[in-house]
CSV table of C-alpha atoms and ligand atoms in Angstrom, one decimal:
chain,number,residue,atom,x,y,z
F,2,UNK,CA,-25.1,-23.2,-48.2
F,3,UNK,CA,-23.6,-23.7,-44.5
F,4,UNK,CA,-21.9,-21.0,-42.8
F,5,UNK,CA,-18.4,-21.4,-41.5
F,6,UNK,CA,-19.8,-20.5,-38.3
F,7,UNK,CA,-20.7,-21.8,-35.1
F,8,UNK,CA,-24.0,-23.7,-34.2
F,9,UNK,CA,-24.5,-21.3,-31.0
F,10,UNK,CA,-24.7,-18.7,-33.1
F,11,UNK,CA,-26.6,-20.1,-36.2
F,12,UNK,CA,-29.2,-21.4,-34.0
F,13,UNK,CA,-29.7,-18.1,-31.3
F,14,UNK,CA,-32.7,-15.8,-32.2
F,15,UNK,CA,-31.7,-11.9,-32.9
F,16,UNK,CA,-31.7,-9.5,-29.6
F,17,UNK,CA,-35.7,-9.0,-29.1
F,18,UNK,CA,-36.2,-5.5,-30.4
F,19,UNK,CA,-38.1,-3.9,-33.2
F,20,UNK,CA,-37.8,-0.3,-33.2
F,21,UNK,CA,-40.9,1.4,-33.6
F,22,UNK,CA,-41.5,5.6,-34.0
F,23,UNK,CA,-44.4,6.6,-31.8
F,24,UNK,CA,-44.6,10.5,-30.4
F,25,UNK,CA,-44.2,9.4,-27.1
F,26,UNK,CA,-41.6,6.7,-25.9
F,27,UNK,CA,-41.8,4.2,-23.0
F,28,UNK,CA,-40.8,1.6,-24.4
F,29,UNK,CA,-37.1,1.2,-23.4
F,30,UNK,CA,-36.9,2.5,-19.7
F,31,UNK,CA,-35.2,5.3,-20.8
F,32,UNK,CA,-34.5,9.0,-19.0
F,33,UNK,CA,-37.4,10.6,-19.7
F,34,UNK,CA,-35.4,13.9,-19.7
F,35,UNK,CA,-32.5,14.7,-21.9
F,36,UNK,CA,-28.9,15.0,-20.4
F,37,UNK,CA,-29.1,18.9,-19.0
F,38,UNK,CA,-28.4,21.3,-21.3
F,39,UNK,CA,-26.0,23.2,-19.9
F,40,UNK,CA,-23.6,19.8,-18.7
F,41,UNK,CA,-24.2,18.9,-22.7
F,42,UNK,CA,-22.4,22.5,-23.3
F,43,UNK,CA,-19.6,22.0,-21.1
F,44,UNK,CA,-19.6,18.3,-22.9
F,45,UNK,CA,-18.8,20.0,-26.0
F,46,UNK,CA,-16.3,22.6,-24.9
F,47,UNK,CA,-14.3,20.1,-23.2
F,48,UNK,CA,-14.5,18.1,-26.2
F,49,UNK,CA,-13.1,21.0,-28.4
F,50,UNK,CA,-10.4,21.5,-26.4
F,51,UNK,CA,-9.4,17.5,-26.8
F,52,UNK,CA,-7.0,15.8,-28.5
F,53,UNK,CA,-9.2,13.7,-30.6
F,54,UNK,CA,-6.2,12.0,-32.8
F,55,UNK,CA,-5.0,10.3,-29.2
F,56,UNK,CA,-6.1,7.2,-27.8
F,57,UNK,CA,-7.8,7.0,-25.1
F,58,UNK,CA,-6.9,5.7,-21.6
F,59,UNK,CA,-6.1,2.5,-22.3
F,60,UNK,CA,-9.1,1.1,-19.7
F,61,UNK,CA,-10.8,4.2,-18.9
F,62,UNK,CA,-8.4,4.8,-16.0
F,63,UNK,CA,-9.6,8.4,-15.6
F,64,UNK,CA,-13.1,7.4,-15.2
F,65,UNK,CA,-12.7,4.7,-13.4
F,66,UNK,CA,-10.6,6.9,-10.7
F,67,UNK,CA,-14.1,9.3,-11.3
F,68,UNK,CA,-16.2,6.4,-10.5
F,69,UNK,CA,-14.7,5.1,-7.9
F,70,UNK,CA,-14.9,8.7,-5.9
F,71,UNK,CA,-18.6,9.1,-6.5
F,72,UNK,CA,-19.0,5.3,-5.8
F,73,UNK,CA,-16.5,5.2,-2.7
F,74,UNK,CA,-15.0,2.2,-4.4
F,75,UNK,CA,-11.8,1.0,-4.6
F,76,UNK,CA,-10.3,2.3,-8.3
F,77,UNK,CA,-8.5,-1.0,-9.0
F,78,UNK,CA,-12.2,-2.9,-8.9
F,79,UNK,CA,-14.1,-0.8,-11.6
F,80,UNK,CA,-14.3,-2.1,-14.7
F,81,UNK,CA,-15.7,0.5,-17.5
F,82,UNK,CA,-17.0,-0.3,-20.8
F,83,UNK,CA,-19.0,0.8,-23.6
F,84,UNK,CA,-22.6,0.2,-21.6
F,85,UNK,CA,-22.7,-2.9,-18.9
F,86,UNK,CA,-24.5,-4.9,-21.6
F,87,UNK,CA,-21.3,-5.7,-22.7
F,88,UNK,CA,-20.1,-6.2,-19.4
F,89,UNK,CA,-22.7,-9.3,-19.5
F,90,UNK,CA,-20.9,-11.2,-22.1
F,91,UNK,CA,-17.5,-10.6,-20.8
F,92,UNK,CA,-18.2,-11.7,-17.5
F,93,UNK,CA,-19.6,-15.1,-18.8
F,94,UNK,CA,-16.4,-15.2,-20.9
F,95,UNK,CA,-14.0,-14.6,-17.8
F,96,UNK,CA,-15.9,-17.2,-15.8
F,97,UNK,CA,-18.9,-19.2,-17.6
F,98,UNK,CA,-17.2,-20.3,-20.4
F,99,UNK,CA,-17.7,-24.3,-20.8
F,100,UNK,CA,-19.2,-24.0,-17.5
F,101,UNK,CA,-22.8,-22.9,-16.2
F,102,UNK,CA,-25.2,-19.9,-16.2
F,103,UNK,CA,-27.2,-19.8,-13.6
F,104,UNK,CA,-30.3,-17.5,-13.8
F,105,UNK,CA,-34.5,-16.5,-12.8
F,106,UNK,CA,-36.8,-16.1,-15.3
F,107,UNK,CA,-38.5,-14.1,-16.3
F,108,UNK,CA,-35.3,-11.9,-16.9
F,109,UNK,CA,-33.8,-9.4,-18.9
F,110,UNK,CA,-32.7,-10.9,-22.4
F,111,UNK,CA,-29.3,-10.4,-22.4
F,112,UNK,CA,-28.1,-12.9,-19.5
F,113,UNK,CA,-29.9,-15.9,-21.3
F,114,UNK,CA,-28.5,-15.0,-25.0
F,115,UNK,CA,-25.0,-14.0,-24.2
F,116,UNK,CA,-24.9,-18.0,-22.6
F,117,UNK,CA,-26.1,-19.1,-25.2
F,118,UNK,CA,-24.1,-18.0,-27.4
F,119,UNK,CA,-21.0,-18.3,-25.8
F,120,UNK,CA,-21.9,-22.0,-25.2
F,121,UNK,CA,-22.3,-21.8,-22.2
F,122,UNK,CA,-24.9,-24.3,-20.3
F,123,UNK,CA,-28.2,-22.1,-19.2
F,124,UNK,CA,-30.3,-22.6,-15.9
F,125,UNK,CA,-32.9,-20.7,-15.5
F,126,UNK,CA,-35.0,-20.9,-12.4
F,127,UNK,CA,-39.0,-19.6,-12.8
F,128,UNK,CA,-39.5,-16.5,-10.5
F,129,UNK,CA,-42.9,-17.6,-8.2
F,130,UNK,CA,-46.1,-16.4,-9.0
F,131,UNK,CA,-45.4,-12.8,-6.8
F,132,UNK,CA,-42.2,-12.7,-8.6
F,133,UNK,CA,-40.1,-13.0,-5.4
F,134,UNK,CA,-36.9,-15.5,-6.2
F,135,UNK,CA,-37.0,-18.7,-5.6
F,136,UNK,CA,-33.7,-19.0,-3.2
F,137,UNK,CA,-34.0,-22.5,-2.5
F,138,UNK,CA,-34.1,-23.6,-6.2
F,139,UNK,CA,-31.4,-21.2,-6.9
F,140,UNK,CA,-29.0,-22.4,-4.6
F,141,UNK,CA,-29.8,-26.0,-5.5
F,142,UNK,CA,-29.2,-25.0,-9.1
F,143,UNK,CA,-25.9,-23.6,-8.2
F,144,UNK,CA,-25.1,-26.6,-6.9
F,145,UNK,CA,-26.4,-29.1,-9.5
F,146,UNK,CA,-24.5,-31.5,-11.6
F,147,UNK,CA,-22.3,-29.4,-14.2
F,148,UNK,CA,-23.0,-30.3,-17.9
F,149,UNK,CA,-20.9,-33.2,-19.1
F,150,UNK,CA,-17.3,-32.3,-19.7
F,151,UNK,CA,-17.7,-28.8,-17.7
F,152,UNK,CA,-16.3,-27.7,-14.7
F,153,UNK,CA,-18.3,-26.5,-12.1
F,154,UNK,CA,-19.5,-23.0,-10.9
F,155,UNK,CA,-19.8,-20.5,-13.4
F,156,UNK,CA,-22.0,-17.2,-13.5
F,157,UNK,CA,-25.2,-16.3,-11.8
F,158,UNK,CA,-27.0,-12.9,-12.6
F,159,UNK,CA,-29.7,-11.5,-10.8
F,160,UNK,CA,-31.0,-8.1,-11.8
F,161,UNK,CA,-31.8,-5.9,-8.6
F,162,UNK,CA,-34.3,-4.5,-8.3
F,163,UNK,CA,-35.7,-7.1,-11.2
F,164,UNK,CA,-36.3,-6.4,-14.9
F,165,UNK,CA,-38.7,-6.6,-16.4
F,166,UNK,CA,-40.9,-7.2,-13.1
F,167,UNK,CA,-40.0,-4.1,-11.0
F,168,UNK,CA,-39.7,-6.6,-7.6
F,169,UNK,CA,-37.0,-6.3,-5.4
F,170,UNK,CA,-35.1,-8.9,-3.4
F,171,UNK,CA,-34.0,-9.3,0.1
F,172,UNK,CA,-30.7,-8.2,0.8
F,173,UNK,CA,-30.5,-11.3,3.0
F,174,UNK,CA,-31.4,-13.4,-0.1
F,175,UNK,CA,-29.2,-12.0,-1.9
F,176,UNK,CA,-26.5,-12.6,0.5
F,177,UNK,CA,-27.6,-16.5,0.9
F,178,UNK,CA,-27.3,-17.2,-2.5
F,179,UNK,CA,-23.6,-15.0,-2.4
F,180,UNK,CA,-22.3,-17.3,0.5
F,181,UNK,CA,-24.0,-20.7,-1.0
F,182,UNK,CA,-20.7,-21.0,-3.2
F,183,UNK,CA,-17.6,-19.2,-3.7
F,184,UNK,CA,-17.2,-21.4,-6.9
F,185,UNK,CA,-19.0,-18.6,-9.1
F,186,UNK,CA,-19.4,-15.3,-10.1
F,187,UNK,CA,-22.4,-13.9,-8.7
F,188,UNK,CA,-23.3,-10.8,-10.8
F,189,UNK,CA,-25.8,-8.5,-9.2
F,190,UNK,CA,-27.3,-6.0,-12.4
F,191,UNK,CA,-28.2,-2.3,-10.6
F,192,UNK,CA,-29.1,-1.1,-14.0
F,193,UNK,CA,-32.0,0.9,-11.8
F,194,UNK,CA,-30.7,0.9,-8.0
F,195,UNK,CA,-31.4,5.0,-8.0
F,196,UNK,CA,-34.9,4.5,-7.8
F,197,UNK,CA,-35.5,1.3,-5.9
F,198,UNK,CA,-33.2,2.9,-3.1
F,199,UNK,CA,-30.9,-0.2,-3.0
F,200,UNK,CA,-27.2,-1.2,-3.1
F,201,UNK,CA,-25.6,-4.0,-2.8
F,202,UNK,CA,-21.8,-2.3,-2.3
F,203,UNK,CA,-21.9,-3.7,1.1
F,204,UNK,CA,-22.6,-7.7,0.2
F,205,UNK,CA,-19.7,-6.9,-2.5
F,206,UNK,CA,-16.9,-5.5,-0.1
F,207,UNK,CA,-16.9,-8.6,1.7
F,208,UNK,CA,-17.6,-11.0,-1.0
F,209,UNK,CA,-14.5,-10.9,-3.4
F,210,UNK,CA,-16.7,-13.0,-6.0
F,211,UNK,CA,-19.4,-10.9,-6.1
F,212,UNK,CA,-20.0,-8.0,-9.0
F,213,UNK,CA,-21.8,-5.2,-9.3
F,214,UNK,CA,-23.3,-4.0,-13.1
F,215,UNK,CA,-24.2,-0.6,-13.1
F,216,UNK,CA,-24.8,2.1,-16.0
F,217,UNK,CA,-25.4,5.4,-17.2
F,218,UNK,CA,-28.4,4.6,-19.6
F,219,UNK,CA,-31.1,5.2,-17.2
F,220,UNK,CA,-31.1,7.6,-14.2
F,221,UNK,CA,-27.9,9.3,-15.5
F,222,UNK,CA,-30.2,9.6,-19.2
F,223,UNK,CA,-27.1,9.1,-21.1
F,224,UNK,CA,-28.4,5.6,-22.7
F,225,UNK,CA,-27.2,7.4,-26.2
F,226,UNK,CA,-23.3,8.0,-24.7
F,227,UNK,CA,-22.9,4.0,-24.0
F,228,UNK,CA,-21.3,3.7,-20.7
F,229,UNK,CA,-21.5,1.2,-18.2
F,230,UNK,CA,-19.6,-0.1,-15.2
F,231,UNK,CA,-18.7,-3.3,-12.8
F,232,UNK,CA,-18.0,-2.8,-9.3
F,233,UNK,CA,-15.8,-5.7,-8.5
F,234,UNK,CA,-12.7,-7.0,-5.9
F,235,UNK,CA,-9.6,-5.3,-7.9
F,236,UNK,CA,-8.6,-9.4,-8.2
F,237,UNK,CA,-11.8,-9.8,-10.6
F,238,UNK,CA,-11.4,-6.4,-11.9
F,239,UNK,CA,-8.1,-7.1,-13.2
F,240,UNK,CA,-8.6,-10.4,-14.9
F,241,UNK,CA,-11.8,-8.8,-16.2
F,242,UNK,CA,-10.2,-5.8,-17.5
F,243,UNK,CA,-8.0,-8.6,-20.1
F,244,UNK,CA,-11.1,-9.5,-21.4
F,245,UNK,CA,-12.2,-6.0,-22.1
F,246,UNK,CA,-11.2,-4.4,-25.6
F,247,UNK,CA,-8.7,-2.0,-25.2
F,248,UNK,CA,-8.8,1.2,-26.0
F,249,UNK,CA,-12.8,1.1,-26.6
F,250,UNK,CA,-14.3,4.1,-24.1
F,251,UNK,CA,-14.1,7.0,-26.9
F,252,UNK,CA,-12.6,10.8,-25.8
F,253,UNK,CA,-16.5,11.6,-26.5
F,254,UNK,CA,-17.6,9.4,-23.8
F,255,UNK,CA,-14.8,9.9,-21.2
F,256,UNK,CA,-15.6,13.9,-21.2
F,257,UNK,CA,-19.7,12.8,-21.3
F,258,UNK,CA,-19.0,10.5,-18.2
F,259,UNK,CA,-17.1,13.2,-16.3
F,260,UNK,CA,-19.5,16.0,-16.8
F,261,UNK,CA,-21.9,13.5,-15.2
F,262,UNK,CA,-20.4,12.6,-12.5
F,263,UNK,CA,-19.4,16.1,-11.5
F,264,UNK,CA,-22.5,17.0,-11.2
F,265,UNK,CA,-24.8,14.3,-9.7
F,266,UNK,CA,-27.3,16.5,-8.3
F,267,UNK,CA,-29.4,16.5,-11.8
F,268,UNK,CA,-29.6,12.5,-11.8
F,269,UNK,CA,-30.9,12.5,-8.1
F,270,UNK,CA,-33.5,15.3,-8.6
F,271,UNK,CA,-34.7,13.0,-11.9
F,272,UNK,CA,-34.9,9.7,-10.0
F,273,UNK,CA,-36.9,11.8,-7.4
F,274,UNK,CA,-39.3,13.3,-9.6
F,275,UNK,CA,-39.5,9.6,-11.1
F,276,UNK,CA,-40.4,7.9,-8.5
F,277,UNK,CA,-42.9,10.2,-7.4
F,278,UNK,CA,-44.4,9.8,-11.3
F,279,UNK,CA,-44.3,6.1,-11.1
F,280,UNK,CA,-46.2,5.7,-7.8
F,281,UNK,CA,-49.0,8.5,-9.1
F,282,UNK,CA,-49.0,6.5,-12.6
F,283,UNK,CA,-49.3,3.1,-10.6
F,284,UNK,CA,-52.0,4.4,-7.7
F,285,UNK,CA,-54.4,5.5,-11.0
F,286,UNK,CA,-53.6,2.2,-13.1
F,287,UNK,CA,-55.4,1.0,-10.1
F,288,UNK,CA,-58.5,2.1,-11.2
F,289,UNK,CA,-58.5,0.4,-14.9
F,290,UNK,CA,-61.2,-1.9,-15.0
F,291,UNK,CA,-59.3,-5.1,-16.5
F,292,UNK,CA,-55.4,-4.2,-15.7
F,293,UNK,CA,-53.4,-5.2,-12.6
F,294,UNK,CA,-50.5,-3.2,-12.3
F,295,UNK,CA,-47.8,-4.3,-9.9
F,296,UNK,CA,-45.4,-2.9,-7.4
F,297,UNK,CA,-42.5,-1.6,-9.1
F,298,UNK,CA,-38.8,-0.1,-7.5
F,299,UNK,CA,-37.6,0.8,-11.0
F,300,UNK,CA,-38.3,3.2,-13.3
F,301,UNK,CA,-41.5,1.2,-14.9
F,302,UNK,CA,-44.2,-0.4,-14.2
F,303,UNK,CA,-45.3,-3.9,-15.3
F,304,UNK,CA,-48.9,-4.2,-16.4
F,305,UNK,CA,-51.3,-7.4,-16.7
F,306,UNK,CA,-53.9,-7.0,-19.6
F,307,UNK,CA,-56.4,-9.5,-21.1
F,308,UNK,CA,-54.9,-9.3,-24.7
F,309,UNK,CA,-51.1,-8.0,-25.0
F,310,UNK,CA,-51.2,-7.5,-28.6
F,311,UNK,CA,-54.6,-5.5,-28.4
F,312,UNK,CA,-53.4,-3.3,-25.2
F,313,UNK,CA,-49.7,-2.6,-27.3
F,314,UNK,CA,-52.1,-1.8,-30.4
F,315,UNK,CA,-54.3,0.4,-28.9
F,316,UNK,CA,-52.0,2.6,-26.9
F,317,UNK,CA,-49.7,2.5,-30.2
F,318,UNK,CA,-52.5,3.9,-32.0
F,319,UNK,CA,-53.0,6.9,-29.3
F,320,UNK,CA,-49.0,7.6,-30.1
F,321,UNK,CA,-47.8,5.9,-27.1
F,322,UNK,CA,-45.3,2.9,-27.3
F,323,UNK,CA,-44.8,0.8,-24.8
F,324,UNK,CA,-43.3,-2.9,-24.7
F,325,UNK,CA,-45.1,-6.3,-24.8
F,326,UNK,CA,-43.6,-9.2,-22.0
F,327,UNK,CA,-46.1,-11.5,-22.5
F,328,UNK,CA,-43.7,-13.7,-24.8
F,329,UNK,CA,-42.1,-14.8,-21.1
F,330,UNK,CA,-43.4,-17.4,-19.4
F,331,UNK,CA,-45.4,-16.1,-16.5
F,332,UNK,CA,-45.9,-12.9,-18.0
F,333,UNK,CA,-48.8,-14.0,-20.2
F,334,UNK,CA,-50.7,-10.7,-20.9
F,335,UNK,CA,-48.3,-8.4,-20.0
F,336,UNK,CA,-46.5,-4.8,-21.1
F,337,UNK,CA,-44.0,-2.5,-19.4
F,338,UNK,CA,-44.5,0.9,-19.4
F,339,UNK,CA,-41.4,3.2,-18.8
F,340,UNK,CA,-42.1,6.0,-16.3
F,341,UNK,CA,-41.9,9.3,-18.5
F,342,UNK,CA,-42.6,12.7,-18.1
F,343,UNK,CA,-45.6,14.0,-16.0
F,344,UNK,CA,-47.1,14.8,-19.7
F,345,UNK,CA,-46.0,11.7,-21.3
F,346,UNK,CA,-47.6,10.0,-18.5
F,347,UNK,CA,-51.0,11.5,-18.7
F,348,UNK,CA,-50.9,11.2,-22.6
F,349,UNK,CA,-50.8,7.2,-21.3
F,350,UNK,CA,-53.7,7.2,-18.5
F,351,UNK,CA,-55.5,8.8,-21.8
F,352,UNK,CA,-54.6,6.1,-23.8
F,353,UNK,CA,-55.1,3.4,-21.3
F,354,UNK,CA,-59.1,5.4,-20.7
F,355,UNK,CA,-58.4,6.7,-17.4
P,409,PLP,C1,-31.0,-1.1,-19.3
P,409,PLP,C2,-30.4,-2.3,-18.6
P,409,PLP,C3,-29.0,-2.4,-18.6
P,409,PLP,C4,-28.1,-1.3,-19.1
P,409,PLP,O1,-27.5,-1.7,-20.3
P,409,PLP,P1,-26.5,-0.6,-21.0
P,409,PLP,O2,-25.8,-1.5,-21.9
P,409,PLP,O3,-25.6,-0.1,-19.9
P,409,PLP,O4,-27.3,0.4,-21.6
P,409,PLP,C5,-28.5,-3.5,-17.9
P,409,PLP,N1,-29.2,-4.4,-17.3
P,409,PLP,C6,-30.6,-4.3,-17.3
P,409,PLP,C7,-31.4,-5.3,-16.6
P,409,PLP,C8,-31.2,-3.2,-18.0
P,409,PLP,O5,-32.5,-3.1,-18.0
């Protein structure tokens, strides 16, 4: 039997993630701490005190206006939702919709499966061997022949710094491929900014079509509370915000997001202490006879091993999970390990024989 249902759909693969339990977890780039304690408290208080048989703001106007204080951003160009994930398949509907994706790979998932299932025609442009962007081939991808029937322009994403690579891009490329075309949406993913250092508010203030994806899942370590954000010009923002559900931010995660954002000393100390992790986990990975670990300005670090499978299996089998790349072209070989705690670290050099 046929389902009543589109072919984009029928013919996509499932989001590439098998959950797995293993005593210690770095598989997902996850906080490796817990949201603190006491901010979880005040979480709850507030909560008790809340009217929980109201709607909520209708777009998350209260933390947008919380945002866009801690973010010095203008309040009318954030866009909140229930993690930025989902601000990845709005943002092809508001602008890639019977029009183009443009995209590197390898990539995070998400860019190349929302397209496709939206229907909307993919480019994606190989990263070179160092994993630096190709500029030149993105810009004359941007600038291609639309699909038969389709409009031009469309959406370009471009994680910064990169998942699942770690790498980091010029600013200045960033900027050449922002000022190749004003026909599309070029969506710049900060899911891990904090710890690379980098921003790209300033290329966005002047640049009306360019967005900024940012979330609360990693160094905020609220990946559980599902919130995420665009920074956009309040003219995107607004026709994004039509496209948004309404009503969907939760009382649970408004008074979550607040708590945070009053009190962003926590999430810097945590990005410090994980950067400081990730360089002494990278500077011993050194040392492993047949792995090359790479630079990373995230919190993870991309490994090359002979055999995928066997490194996955044999770290699994110590208790430590970590996740397999080597599916992507380019990546052959290779697993991301999320930066933990100092202990869950060691536990890993263990497991990895060093
Ligand atoms: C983790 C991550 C996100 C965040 O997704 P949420 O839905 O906000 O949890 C976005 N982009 C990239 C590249 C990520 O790795």
């Amino acid at each position: 039997m046929t389902l009543p249902i589109r072919d984009a759909v029928l013919s996509s693969p499932d989001y590439p993630f098998v959950p797995i339990d293993a005593r210690i977890k770095l598989d997902q780039n996850e906080s490796a701490e817990d949201f603190p304690a006491p901010l979880k408290a005040l979480v709850l208080e507030r909560l008790a005190q809340a009217h929980w048989h109201r709607y909520t703001d209708l777009n998350a106007e209260a933390i947008s206006a919380a945002i866009a204080r801690h973010e010095d951003w203008s309040p009318a160009g954030v866009v909140v939702t229930t993690g930025s994930n989902v601000l990845i398949a709005l943002l092809i509907q508001l602008a890639a919709l019977d029009r183009r994706v443009v995209t590197v790979t390898p990539n995070f998932a998400l860019y190349g499966l929302d397209a496709r299932l939206l229907g909307a025609s993919l480019t994606e442009v190989p990263l070179r061997p160092d994993f630096s962007m190709d500029v030149s081939a993105l810009v004359e991808a941007i600038k291609g022949e639309p699909m038969s029937g389709a409009h031009g322009g469309g959406v370009v994403y471009l994680p910064q710094p990169h998942a699942p690579t770690g790498s980091i891009a010029a600013i200045a490329d960033l900027e050449k491929l922002s000022t190749a075309s004003s026909q599309w949406l070029m969506v710049i993913d900060e899911a891990y900014h904090q710890f690379a250092g980098t921003d790209a508010k300033a290329l966005a203030r002047g640049l009306p079509h360019v967005v900024l994806l940012r979330t609360f899942s990693k160094a905020w370590g609220l990946a559980g509370a599902r919130l995420g954000y665009a920074l956009a010009s309040d003219d995107v923002a607004r026709q994004l915000r039509k496209l948004a559900p309404p009503f969907a931010v939760s009382v649970m995660q408004t008074i979550a997001a607040q708590v945070a954002l009053e009190n962003p000393g926590y999430m810097k100390d945590r990005v410090e202490r994980t950067i400081q992790e990730r360089e002494r986990v990278r500077l011993a990975l050194k040392r492993h006879p047949s792995w090359e670990v790479f630079p990373s300005s995230a919190n993870f670090l991309l490994i090359r091993t002979p055999d995928a499978s066997r490194a996955h299996a044999e770290l699994l089998s110590a208790g430590v999970l970590v996740r397999r790349q080597d599916a992507y072209a380019g990546l052959e070989g290779c697993i991301r390990v999320t930066v933990g705690s100092r202990e869950e670290n060691d536990a890993f050099l263990r497991a990895a024989g060093l």
